[in-house]
mmCIF file of C-alpha atoms in Angstrom:
data_model
loop_
_atom_site.group_PDB
_atom_site.id
_atom_site.type_symbol
_atom_site.label_atom_id
_atom_site.label_comp_id
_atom_site.label_asym_id
_atom_site.label_seq_id
_atom_site.Cartn_x
_atom_site.Cartn_y
_atom_site.Cartn_z
ATOM 1 C CA MET A 1 54.889 55.923 -108.240
ATOM 2 C CA ALA A 2 54.111 56.572 -111.871
ATOM 3 C CA VAL A 3 52.541 59.520 -113.602
ATOM 4 C CA VAL A 4 50.866 58.259 -116.665
ATOM 5 C CA SER A 5 50.629 60.398 -119.758
ATOM 6 C CA MET A 6 47.259 60.869 -121.291
ATOM 7 C CA PRO A 7 46.163 61.567 -124.833
ATOM 8 C CA LEU A 8 46.137 65.321 -125.161
ATOM 9 C CA ASN A 9 46.699 65.552 -121.393
ATOM 10 C CA LEU A 10 43.137 64.638 -120.870
ATOM 11 C CA ALA A 11 42.337 61.662 -118.530
ATOM 12 C CA VAL A 12 38.844 61.285 -120.132
ATOM 13 C CA LEU A 13 40.611 60.214 -123.348
ATOM 14 C CA GLY A 14 42.603 57.441 -121.661
ATOM 15 C CA PRO A 15 40.260 55.935 -119.197
ATOM 16 C CA ASP A 16 42.118 52.497 -119.103
ATOM 17 C CA ARG A 17 45.606 53.641 -119.165
ATOM 18 C CA ALA A 18 45.960 52.091 -115.703
ATOM 19 C CA ALA A 19 45.501 48.774 -117.151
ATOM 20 C CA GLU A 20 48.582 49.147 -119.373
ATOM 21 C CA VAL A 21 50.660 50.143 -116.277
ATOM 22 C CA ILE A 22 49.313 47.213 -114.255
ATOM 23 C CA GLN A 23 49.957 44.760 -117.022
ATOM 24 C CA ASP A 24 53.480 46.072 -117.670
ATOM 25 C CA HIS A 25 54.220 45.606 -113.763
ATOM 26 C CA SER A 26 52.772 42.090 -113.041
ATOM 27 C CA GLU A 27 55.262 41.786 -110.121
ATOM 28 C CA ILE A 28 53.103 44.313 -108.220
ATOM 29 C CA ASP A 29 49.987 42.782 -106.673
ATOM 30 C CA ARG A 30 48.440 45.774 -104.814
ATOM 31 C CA TRP A 31 47.650 49.107 -106.649
ATOM 32 C CA VAL A 32 46.557 52.401 -105.422
ATOM 33 C CA ILE A 33 45.605 54.793 -108.394
ATOM 34 C CA GLY A 34 44.662 58.263 -108.499
ATOM 35 C CA GLY A 35 44.686 61.531 -110.293
ATOM 36 C CA HIS A 36 44.429 65.318 -110.338
ATOM 37 C CA SER A 37 40.985 66.951 -111.223
ATOM 38 C CA LEU A 38 39.313 64.950 -113.993
ATOM 39 C CA GLY A 39 42.135 62.385 -113.717
ATOM 40 C CA GLY A 40 40.918 61.598 -110.136
ATOM 41 C CA THR A 41 37.447 61.120 -111.486
ATOM 42 C CA MET A 42 38.622 58.739 -114.228
ATOM 43 C CA ALA A 43 40.816 56.842 -111.698
ATOM 44 C CA ALA A 44 37.809 56.246 -109.499
ATOM 45 C CA GLN A 45 35.806 54.937 -112.414
ATOM 46 C CA TYR A 46 38.551 52.474 -113.252
ATOM 47 C CA ALA A 47 38.995 51.399 -109.706
ATOM 48 C CA VAL A 48 35.384 50.585 -109.329
ATOM 49 C CA LYS A 49 35.411 48.495 -112.531
ATOM 50 C CA GLN A 50 38.684 46.757 -111.460
ATOM 51 C CA ALA A 51 38.247 46.403 -107.743
ATOM 52 C CA ASP A 52 39.928 43.145 -107.536
ATOM 53 C CA ASN A 53 43.231 44.619 -108.677
ATOM 54 C CA ILE A 54 42.900 48.112 -106.836
ATOM 55 C CA SER A 55 43.299 48.774 -103.186
ATOM 56 C CA GLY A 56 42.731 52.384 -103.141
ATOM 57 C CA VAL A 57 42.182 55.688 -104.948
ATOM 58 C CA VAL A 58 43.708 59.116 -104.305
ATOM 59 C CA PHE A 59 41.829 62.256 -105.292
ATOM 60 C CA LEU A 60 44.037 65.425 -105.903
ATOM 61 C CA ALA A 61 41.524 68.286 -106.054
ATOM 62 C CA SER A 62 38.908 65.880 -107.403
ATOM 63 C CA TYR A 63 35.819 63.941 -106.629
ATOM 64 C CA PRO A 64 33.940 60.981 -107.807
ATOM 65 C CA SER A 65 31.476 61.445 -110.597
ATOM 66 C CA ASP A 66 28.894 59.318 -108.814
ATOM 67 C CA LYS A 67 28.291 57.365 -105.584
ATOM 68 C CA ALA A 68 29.831 54.051 -106.760
ATOM 69 C CA LEU A 69 32.697 54.201 -104.240
ATOM 70 C CA ILE A 70 30.384 54.211 -101.258
ATOM 71 C CA ASN A 71 29.797 50.469 -101.404
ATOM 72 C CA SER A 72 33.338 49.577 -102.523
ATOM 73 C CA ASN A 73 36.045 48.152 -100.404
ATOM 74 C CA LEU A 74 38.567 50.669 -101.807
ATOM 75 C CA ALA A 75 40.572 52.848 -99.400
ATOM 76 C CA ILE A 76 40.129 56.443 -100.321
ATOM 77 C CA LEU A 77 42.259 59.780 -99.856
ATOM 78 C CA SER A 78 41.027 63.006 -100.884
ATOM 79 C CA ILE A 79 43.360 66.003 -100.756
ATOM 80 C CA TYR A 80 42.349 69.584 -101.548
ATOM 81 C CA GLY A 81 43.625 73.154 -101.210
ATOM 82 C CA SER A 82 42.093 76.177 -99.374
ATOM 83 C CA GLU A 83 42.788 78.429 -102.449
ATOM 84 C CA ASP A 84 41.394 76.027 -105.036
ATOM 85 C CA GLY A 85 39.347 78.190 -107.485
ATOM 86 C CA LEU A 86 38.027 75.352 -109.615
ATOM 87 C CA ILE A 87 36.780 72.929 -106.952
ATOM 88 C CA THR A 88 35.706 75.323 -104.081
ATOM 89 C CA LEU A 89 34.590 74.647 -100.561
ATOM 90 C CA PRO A 90 31.007 74.656 -101.632
ATOM 91 C CA ASP A 91 31.769 72.141 -104.317
ATOM 92 C CA TRP A 92 33.376 69.839 -101.752
ATOM 93 C CA GLN A 93 30.433 70.188 -99.572
ATOM 94 C CA LYS A 94 28.093 69.385 -102.446
ATOM 95 C CA TYR A 95 30.072 66.227 -103.536
ATOM 96 C CA HIS A 96 31.020 64.986 -99.965
ATOM 97 C CA ASP A 97 28.295 62.353 -100.055
ATOM 98 C CA ARG A 98 29.956 60.667 -102.987
ATOM 99 C CA PHE A 99 32.804 59.610 -100.746
ATOM 100 C CA PRO A 100 32.633 56.615 -98.315
ATOM 101 C CA MET A 101 32.409 57.413 -94.715
ATOM 102 C CA ASP A 102 35.868 56.172 -93.877
ATOM 103 C CA THR A 103 37.548 58.408 -96.641
ATOM 104 C CA HIS A 104 40.973 59.898 -95.403
ATOM 105 C CA TRP A 105 40.853 63.650 -95.853
ATOM 106 C CA ALA A 106 43.816 66.007 -96.223
ATOM 107 C CA PHE A 107 43.493 69.828 -96.441
ATOM 108 C CA ILE A 108 46.388 71.976 -97.826
ATOM 109 C CA ASN A 109 46.079 75.378 -96.264
ATOM 110 C CA GLY A 110 47.136 77.891 -98.910
ATOM 111 C CA GLY A 111 47.226 75.358 -101.801
ATOM 112 C CA ASN A 112 45.525 75.834 -105.080
ATOM 113 C CA HIS A 113 44.240 73.689 -107.981
ATOM 114 C CA ALA A 114 47.256 74.069 -110.248
ATOM 115 C CA GLY A 115 49.687 73.222 -107.461
ATOM 116 C CA PHE A 116 48.639 69.709 -107.753
ATOM 117 C CA GLY A 117 49.839 69.431 -111.257
ATOM 118 C CA TRP A 118 52.933 71.609 -111.772
ATOM 119 C CA TYR A 119 51.610 72.920 -115.055
ATOM 120 C CA GLY A 120 51.584 76.767 -114.230
ATOM 121 C CA GLU A 121 48.703 79.034 -113.802
ATOM 122 C CA GLN A 122 45.144 77.885 -114.714
ATOM 123 C CA GLU A 123 42.328 80.217 -115.689
ATOM 124 C CA GLY A 124 39.758 80.376 -112.949
ATOM 125 C CA ASP A 125 42.139 79.280 -110.244
ATOM 126 C CA ASN A 126 43.207 81.424 -107.236
ATOM 127 C CA PRO A 127 46.875 82.270 -106.564
ATOM 128 C CA ALA A 128 48.499 79.808 -104.052
ATOM 129 C CA LEU A 129 49.445 81.291 -100.671
ATOM 130 C CA ILE A 130 52.233 78.756 -100.218
ATOM 131 C CA SER A 131 55.073 77.632 -102.530
ATOM 132 C CA LEU A 132 54.660 74.961 -105.160
ATOM 133 C CA ASP A 133 57.434 73.095 -103.344
ATOM 134 C CA ARG A 134 55.503 73.485 -99.999
ATOM 135 C CA GLN A 135 52.215 72.255 -101.607
ATOM 136 C CA THR A 136 54.009 69.260 -103.146
ATOM 137 C CA GLU A 137 55.639 68.336 -99.874
ATOM 138 C CA GLN A 138 52.227 68.444 -98.085
ATOM 139 C CA ILE A 139 50.749 66.331 -100.930
ATOM 140 C CA SER A 140 53.498 63.790 -100.531
ATOM 141 C CA GLU A 141 53.165 63.601 -96.798
ATOM 142 C CA ALA A 142 49.488 63.033 -97.038
ATOM 143 C CA ILE A 143 49.908 60.235 -99.613
ATOM 144 C CA ASP A 144 52.620 58.621 -97.586
ATOM 145 C CA ARG A 145 50.502 58.568 -94.452
ATOM 146 C CA PHE A 146 47.590 57.201 -96.461
ATOM 147 C CA LEU A 147 49.629 54.316 -98.030
ATOM 148 C CA LEU A 148 51.035 53.417 -94.537
ATOM 149 C CA SER A 149 47.489 53.282 -93.037
ATOM 150 C CA ILE A 150 46.408 50.956 -95.733
ATOM 151 C CA GLU A 151 49.430 48.889 -95.852
ATOM 152 C CA THR A 152 48.222 46.176 -93.455
ATOM 153 C CA ILE A 153 44.651 45.879 -94.865
#
């Protein structure tokens, strides 16, 4: 797993950074990419354009910018927290139709938006009801389950 740095920490300024990582690791033939918040949105846009090289997308407190994933063959995991103050339950309901029907969903009870990124408090977010370590553990478990589920695809 790699966390790819972005210009000014904004994924929108590095929409094709995944291509650099993929090129640097030509020994890997199946990729799952993802991101937190806007990073997930940008990862999805890249995955749709490069679907031959990408097997799946992981959204961490994020959602697609449009419905392009619906007709793709990409495996999708969406993880969100109950205390997310930036992407709330009504937001999830509003954007739910942008995800394919076979999307894998993971809900972190007590998790918040900033807990996906380990960058401290974020304006507009709610306080987490679980520790940062516990949220990270649940994120890791959900991603592990997802990767195992698509391993044979």
